[in-house]
Tab-separated table of C-alpha atoms and ligand atoms in Angstrom:
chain	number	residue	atom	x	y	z
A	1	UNK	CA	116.319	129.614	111.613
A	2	UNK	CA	119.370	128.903	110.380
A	3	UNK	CA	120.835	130.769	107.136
A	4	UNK	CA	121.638	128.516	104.359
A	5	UNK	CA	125.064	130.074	102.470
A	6	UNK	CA	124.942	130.054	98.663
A	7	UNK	CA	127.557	127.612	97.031
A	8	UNK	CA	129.926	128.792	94.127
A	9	UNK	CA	130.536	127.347	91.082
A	10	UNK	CA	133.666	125.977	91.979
A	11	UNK	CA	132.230	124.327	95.476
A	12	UNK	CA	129.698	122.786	93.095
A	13	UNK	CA	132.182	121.118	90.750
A	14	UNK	CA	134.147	120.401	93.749
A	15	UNK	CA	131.790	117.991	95.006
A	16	UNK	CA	130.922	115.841	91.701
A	17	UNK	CA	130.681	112.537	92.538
A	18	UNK	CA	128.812	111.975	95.300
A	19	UNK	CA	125.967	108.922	95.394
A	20	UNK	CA	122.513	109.878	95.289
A	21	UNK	CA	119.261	107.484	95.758
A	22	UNK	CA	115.716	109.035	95.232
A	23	UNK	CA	112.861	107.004	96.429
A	24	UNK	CA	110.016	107.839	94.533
A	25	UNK	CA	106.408	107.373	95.433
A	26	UNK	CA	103.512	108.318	92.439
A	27	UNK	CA	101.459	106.711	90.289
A	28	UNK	CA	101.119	108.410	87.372
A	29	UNK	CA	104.781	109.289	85.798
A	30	UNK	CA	103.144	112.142	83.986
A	31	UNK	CA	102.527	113.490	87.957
A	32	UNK	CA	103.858	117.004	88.927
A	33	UNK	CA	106.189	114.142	91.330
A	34	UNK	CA	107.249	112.473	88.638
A	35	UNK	CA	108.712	115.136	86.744
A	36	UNK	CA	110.543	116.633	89.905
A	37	UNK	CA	111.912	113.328	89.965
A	38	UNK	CA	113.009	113.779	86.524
A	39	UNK	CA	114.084	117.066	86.775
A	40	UNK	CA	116.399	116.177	89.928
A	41	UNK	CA	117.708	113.046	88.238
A	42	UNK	CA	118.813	114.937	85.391
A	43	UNK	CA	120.257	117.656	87.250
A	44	UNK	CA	122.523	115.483	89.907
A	45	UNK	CA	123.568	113.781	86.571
A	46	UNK	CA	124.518	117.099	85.138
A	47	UNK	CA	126.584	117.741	88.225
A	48	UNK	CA	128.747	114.001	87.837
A	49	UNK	CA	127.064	112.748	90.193
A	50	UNK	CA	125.726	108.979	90.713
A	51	UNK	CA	121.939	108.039	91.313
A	52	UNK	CA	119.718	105.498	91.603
A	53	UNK	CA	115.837	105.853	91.259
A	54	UNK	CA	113.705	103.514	93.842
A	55	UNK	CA	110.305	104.121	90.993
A	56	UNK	CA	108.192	102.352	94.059
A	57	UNK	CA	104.967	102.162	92.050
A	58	UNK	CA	107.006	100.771	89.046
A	59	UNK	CA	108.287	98.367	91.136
A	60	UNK	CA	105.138	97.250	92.344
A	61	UNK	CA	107.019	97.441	95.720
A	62	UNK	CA	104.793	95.470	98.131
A	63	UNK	CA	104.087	97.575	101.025
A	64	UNK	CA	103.269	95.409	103.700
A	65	UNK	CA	105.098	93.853	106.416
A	66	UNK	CA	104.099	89.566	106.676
A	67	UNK	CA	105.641	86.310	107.344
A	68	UNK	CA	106.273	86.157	103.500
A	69	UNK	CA	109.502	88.813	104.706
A	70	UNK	CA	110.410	86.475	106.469
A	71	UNK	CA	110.867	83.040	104.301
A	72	UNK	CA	112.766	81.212	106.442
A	73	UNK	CA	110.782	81.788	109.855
A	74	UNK	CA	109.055	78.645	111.230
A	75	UNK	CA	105.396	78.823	109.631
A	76	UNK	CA	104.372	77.035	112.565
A	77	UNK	CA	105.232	80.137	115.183
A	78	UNK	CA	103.646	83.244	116.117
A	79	UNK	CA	105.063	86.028	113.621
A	80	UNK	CA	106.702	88.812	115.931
A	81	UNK	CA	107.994	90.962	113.771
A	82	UNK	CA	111.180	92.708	115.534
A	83	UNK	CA	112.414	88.948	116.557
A	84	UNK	CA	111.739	87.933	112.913
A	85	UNK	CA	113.511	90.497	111.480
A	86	UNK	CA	116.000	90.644	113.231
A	87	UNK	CA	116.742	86.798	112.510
A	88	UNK	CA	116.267	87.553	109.050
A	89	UNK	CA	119.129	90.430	108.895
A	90	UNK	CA	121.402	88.412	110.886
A	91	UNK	CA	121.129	85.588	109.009
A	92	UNK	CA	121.530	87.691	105.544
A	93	UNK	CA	117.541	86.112	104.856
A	94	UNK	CA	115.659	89.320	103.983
A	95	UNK	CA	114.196	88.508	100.455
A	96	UNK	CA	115.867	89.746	97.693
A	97	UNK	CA	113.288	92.850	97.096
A	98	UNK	CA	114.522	94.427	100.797
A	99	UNK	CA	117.845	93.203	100.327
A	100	UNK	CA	118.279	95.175	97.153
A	101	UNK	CA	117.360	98.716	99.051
A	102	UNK	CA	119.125	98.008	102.075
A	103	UNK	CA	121.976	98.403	99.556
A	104	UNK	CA	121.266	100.914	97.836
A	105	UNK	CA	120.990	102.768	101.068
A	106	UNK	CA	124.766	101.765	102.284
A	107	UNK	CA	125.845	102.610	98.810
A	108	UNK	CA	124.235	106.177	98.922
A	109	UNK	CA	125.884	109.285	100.039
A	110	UNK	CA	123.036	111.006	100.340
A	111	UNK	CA	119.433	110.019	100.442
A	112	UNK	CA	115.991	112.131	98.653
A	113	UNK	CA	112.947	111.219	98.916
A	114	UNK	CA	110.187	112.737	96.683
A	115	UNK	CA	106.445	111.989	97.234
A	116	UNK	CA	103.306	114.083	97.591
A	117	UNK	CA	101.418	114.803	100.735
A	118	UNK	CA	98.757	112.168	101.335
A	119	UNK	CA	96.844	112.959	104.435
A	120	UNK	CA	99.201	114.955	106.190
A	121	UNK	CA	101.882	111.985	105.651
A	122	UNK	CA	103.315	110.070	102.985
A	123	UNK	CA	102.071	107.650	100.387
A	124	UNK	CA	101.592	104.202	102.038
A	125	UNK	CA	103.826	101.979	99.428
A	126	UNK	CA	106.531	104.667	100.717
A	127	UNK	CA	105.834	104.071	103.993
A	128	UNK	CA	105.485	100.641	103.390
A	129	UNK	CA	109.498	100.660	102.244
A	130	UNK	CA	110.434	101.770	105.346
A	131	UNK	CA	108.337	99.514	107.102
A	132	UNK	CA	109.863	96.568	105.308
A	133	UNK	CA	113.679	98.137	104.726
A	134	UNK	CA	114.211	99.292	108.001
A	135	UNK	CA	115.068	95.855	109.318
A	136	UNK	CA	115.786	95.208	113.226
A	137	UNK	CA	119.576	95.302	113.146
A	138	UNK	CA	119.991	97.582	109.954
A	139	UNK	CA	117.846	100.943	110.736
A	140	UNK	CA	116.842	99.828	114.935
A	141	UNK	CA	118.166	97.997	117.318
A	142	UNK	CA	121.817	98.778	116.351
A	143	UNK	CA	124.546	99.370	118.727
A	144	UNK	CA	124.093	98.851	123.183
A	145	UNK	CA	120.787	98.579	124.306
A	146	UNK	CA	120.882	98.923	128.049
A	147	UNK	CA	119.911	101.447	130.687
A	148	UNK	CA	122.862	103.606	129.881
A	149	UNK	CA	122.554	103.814	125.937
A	150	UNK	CA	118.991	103.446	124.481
A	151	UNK	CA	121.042	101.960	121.043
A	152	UNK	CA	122.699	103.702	118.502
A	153	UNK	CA	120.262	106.037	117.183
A	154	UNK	CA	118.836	109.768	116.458
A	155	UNK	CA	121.989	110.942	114.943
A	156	UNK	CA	123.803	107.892	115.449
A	157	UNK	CA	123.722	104.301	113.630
A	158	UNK	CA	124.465	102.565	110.479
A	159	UNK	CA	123.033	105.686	108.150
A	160	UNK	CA	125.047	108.213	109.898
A	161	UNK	CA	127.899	110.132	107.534
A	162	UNK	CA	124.988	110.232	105.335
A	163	UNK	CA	122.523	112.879	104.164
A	164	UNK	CA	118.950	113.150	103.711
A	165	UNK	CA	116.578	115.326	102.082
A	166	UNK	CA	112.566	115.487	101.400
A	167	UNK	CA	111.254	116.691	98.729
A	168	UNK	CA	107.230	117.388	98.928
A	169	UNK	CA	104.644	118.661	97.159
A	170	UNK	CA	100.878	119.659	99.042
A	171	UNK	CA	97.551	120.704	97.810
A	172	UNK	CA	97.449	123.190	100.561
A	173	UNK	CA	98.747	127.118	100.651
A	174	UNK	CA	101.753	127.743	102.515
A	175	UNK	CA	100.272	130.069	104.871
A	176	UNK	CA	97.586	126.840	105.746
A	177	UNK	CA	101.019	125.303	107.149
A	178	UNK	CA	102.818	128.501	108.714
A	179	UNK	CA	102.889	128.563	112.518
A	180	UNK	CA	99.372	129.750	112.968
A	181	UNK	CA	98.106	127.803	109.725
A	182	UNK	CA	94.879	125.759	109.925
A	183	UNK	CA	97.079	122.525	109.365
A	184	UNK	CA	99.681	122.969	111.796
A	185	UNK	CA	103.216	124.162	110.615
A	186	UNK	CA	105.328	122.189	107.789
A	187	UNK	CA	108.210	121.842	110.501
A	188	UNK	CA	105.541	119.810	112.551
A	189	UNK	CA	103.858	118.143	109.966
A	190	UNK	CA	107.253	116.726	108.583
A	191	UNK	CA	109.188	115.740	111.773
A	192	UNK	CA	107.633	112.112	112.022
A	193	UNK	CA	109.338	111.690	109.186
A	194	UNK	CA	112.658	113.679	109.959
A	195	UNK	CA	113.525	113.055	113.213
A	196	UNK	CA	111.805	109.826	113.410
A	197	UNK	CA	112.508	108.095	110.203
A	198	UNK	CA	115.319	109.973	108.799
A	199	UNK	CA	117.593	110.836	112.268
A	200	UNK	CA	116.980	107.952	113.746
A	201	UNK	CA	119.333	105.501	111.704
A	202	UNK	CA	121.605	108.633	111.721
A	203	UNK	CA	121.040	110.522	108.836
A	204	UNK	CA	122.205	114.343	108.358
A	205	UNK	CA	118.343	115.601	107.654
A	206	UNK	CA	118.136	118.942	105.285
A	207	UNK	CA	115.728	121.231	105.419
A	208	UNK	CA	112.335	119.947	103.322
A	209	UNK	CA	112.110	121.162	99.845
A	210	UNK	CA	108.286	121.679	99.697
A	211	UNK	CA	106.015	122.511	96.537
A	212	UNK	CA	102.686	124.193	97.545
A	213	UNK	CA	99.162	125.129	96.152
A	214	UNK	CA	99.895	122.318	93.379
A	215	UNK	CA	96.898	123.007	91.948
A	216	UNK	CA	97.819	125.910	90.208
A	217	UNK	CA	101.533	124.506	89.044
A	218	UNK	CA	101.453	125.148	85.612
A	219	UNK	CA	104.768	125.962	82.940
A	220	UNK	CA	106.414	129.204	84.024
A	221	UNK	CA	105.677	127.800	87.847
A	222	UNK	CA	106.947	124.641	87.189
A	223	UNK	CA	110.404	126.251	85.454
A	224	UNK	CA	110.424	128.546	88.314
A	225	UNK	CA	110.438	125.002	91.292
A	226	UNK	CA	112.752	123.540	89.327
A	227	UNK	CA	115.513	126.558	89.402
A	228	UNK	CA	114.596	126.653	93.412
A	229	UNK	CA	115.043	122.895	93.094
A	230	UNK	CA	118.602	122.409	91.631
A	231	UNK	CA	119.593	125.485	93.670
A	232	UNK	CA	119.021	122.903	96.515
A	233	UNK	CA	120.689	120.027	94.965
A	234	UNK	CA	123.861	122.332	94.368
A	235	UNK	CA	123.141	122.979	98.064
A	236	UNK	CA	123.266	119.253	99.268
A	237	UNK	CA	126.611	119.052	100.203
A	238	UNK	CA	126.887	121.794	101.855
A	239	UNK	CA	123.892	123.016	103.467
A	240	UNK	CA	123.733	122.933	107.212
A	241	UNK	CA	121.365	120.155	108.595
A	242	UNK	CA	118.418	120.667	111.043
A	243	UNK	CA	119.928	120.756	114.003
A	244	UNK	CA	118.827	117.957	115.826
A	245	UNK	CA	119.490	116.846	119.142
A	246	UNK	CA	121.826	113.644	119.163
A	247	UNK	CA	120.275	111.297	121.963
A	248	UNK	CA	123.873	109.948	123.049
A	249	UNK	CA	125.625	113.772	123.045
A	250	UNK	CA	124.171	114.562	126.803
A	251	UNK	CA	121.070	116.483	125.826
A	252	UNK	CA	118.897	113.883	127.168
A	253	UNK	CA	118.886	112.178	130.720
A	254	UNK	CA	119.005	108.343	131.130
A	255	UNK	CA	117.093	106.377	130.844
A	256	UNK	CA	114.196	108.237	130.733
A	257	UNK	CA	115.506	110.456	127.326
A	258	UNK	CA	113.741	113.656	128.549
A	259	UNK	CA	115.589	116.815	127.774
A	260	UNK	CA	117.433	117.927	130.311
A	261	UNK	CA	116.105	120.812	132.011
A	262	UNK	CA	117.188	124.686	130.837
A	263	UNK	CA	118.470	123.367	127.725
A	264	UNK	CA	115.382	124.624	125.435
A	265	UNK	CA	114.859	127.867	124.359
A	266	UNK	CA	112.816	129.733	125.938
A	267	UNK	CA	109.157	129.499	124.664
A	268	UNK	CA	109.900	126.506	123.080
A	269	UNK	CA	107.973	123.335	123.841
A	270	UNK	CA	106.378	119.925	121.816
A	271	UNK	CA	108.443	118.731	118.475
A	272	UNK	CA	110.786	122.075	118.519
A	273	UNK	CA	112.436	121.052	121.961
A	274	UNK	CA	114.668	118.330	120.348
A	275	UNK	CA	116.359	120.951	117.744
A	276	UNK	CA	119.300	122.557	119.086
A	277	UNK	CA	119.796	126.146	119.310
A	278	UNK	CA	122.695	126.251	117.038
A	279	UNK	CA	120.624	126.152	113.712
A	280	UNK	CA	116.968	125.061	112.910
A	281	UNK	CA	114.881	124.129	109.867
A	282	UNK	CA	114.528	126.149	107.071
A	283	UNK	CA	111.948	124.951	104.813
A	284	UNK	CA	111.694	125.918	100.994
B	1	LIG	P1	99.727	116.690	89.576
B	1	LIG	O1	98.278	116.583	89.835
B	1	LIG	O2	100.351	115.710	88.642
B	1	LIG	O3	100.078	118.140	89.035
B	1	LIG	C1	99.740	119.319	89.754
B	1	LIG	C2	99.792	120.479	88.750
B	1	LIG	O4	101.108	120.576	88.225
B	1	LIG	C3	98.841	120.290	87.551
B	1	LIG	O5	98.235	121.536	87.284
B	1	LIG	C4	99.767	119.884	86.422
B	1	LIG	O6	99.289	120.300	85.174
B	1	LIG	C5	101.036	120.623	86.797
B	1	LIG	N1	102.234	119.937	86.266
B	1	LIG	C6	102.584	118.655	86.442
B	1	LIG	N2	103.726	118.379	85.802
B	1	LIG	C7	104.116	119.535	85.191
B	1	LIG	C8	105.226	119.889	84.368
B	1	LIG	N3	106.171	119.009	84.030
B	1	LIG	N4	105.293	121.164	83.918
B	1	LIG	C9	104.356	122.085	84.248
B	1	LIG	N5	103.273	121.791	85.040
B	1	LIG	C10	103.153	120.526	85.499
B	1	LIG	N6	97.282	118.114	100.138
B	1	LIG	C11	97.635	118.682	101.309
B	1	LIG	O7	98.073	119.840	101.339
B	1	LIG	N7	97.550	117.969	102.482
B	1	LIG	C12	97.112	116.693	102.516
B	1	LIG	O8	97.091	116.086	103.580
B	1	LIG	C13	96.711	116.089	101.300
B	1	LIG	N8	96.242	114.819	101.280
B	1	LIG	C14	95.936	114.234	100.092
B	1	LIG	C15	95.527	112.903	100.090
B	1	LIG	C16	95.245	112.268	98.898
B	1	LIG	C17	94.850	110.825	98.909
B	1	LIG	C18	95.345	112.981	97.681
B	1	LIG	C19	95.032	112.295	96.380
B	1	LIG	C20	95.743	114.296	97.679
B	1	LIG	C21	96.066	114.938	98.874
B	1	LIG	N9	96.508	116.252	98.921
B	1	LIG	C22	96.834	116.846	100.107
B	1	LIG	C23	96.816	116.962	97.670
B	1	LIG	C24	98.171	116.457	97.148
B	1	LIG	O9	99.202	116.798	98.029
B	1	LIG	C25	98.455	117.001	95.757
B	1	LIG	O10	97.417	116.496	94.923
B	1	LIG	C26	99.798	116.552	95.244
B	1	LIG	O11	100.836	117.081	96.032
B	1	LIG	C27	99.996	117.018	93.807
B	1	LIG	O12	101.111	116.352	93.279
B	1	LIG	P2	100.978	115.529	91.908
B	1	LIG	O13	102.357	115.063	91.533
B	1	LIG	O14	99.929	114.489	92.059
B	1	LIG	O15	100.503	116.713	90.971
């Protein structure tokens, strides 16, 4: 576990500024998500900095990947998505809708995404923006692809420099995701998205910022997440990041990308062997 300093009131104004894009995924605006959203927006604001709000339902973002992504594919051939895509980035083709996001994303200094937990995951429309926004060439396949370097990627790639932070809310107690929890620990239950969406293109990941037991949020809770919240935000800047393993740093060997052996600590085996010993998760 890594210990997460507090940040003065001069650090804080110190780092006004800074870009900020929150991809949003609820319904229903009135949601508990939708006024963390709010409350975050407001507070970043308060602090000079920049942000954009991805409102994915608003948008009516369409969610799944087909040849329409694609318009200037051959209708006649197969659709294979990683070759289409890939044409479609290089050849600055995307449609507008993917476009738009992909720059918002190099524009960003730091990216927040803020969703509940839908079976264990995230919404589909938000998966369903990475799906179509992480094109071949902007979030994979970037940099040498051979049997020496497996591409630029998992700490490396064009999102790297920049950081990342999820912000979740779940049904479920905290102690039904601690480390003997009926669900399976948070830091399990979130690395898909972490390490495999987040670190991947490069990002810096934070530790999750997660909302429990919902159910029972009501004013003086709510007032109470959203002090812990903006604590956080004050925190972005300067809080360390999990402490992934990079894949191109000589943790892993080549080509087969297994750890090497005697690097983990001891006990340690599954999702928890590609942090670092240097700092791990903690998760609010
Ligand atoms: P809301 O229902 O909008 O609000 C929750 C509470 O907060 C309410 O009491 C509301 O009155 C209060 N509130 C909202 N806004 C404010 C405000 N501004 N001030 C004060 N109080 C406020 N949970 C799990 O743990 N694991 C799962 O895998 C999981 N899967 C799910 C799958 C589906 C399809 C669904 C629908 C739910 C699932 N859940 C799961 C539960 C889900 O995570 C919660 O319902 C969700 O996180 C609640 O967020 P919300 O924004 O929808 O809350």
């Amino acid at each position: 576990m890594n210990t997460v300093s507090a940040t003065s009131e001069s650090a804080v104004a110190a780092i006004a500024g800074k870009r900020v894009l929150i991809v949003y995924a609820h319904p229903e605006p009135e949601s508990l998500n939708g006024a963390l959203k709010d409350a975050m927006r407001e507070h970043l604001l308060a602090r000079g900095h920049q942000v954009e709000v991805s409102d994915l339902y608003a948008m009516q973002w369409k969610a799944g990947v087909d040849a329409a992504d694609f318009p200037q594919r051959d209708p006649a051939a197969k659709l294979v998505v990683p070759v289409d895509s890939r044409r479609a980035f290089d050849g600055d083709a995307l449609t507008a809708d993917v476009r738009a996001e992909q720059d918002k994303l190099r524009w960003a200094d730091a990216l927040i995404l803020q969703f509940p937990l839908w079976w264990f995951s995230m919404p589909a429309i938000l998966k369903g923006w990475f799906d179509r926004v992480y094109a071949y060439g902007f979030a994979y396949g970037v940099g040498e692809h051979s049997d020496r370097h497996w591409g630029d990627r998992y700490g490396e790639g064009r999102l790297a420099g920049k950081r990342a932070l999820v912000s979740v809310t779940a049904g479920g107690w905290q102690e039904h995701y601690s480390p003997r929890g009926i669900n399976g620990p948070i830091e399990d239950m979130l690395f898909p998205i972490n390490h495999g969406v987040l670190h991947y293109p490069g990002f810096d990941v934070l530790p999750s910022f997660v909302v429990y037991r919902t159910g029972k949020v009501d004013g003086p809770a709510f007032a109470a997440i959203r002090e812990r919240l903006g604590e956080r935000l004050d925190r972005l800047w300067t809080d360390a990041p999990i402490a992934y393993r990079r894949q191109n740093a000589g943790d892993y060997e080549v080509p087969a990308l297994t750890l090497r052996p005697g690097l983990e600590r001891p006990g340690t085996h599954g999702f928890a062997l590609h942090v670092g010993d240097s700092a791990g998760a903690v998760f609010e």
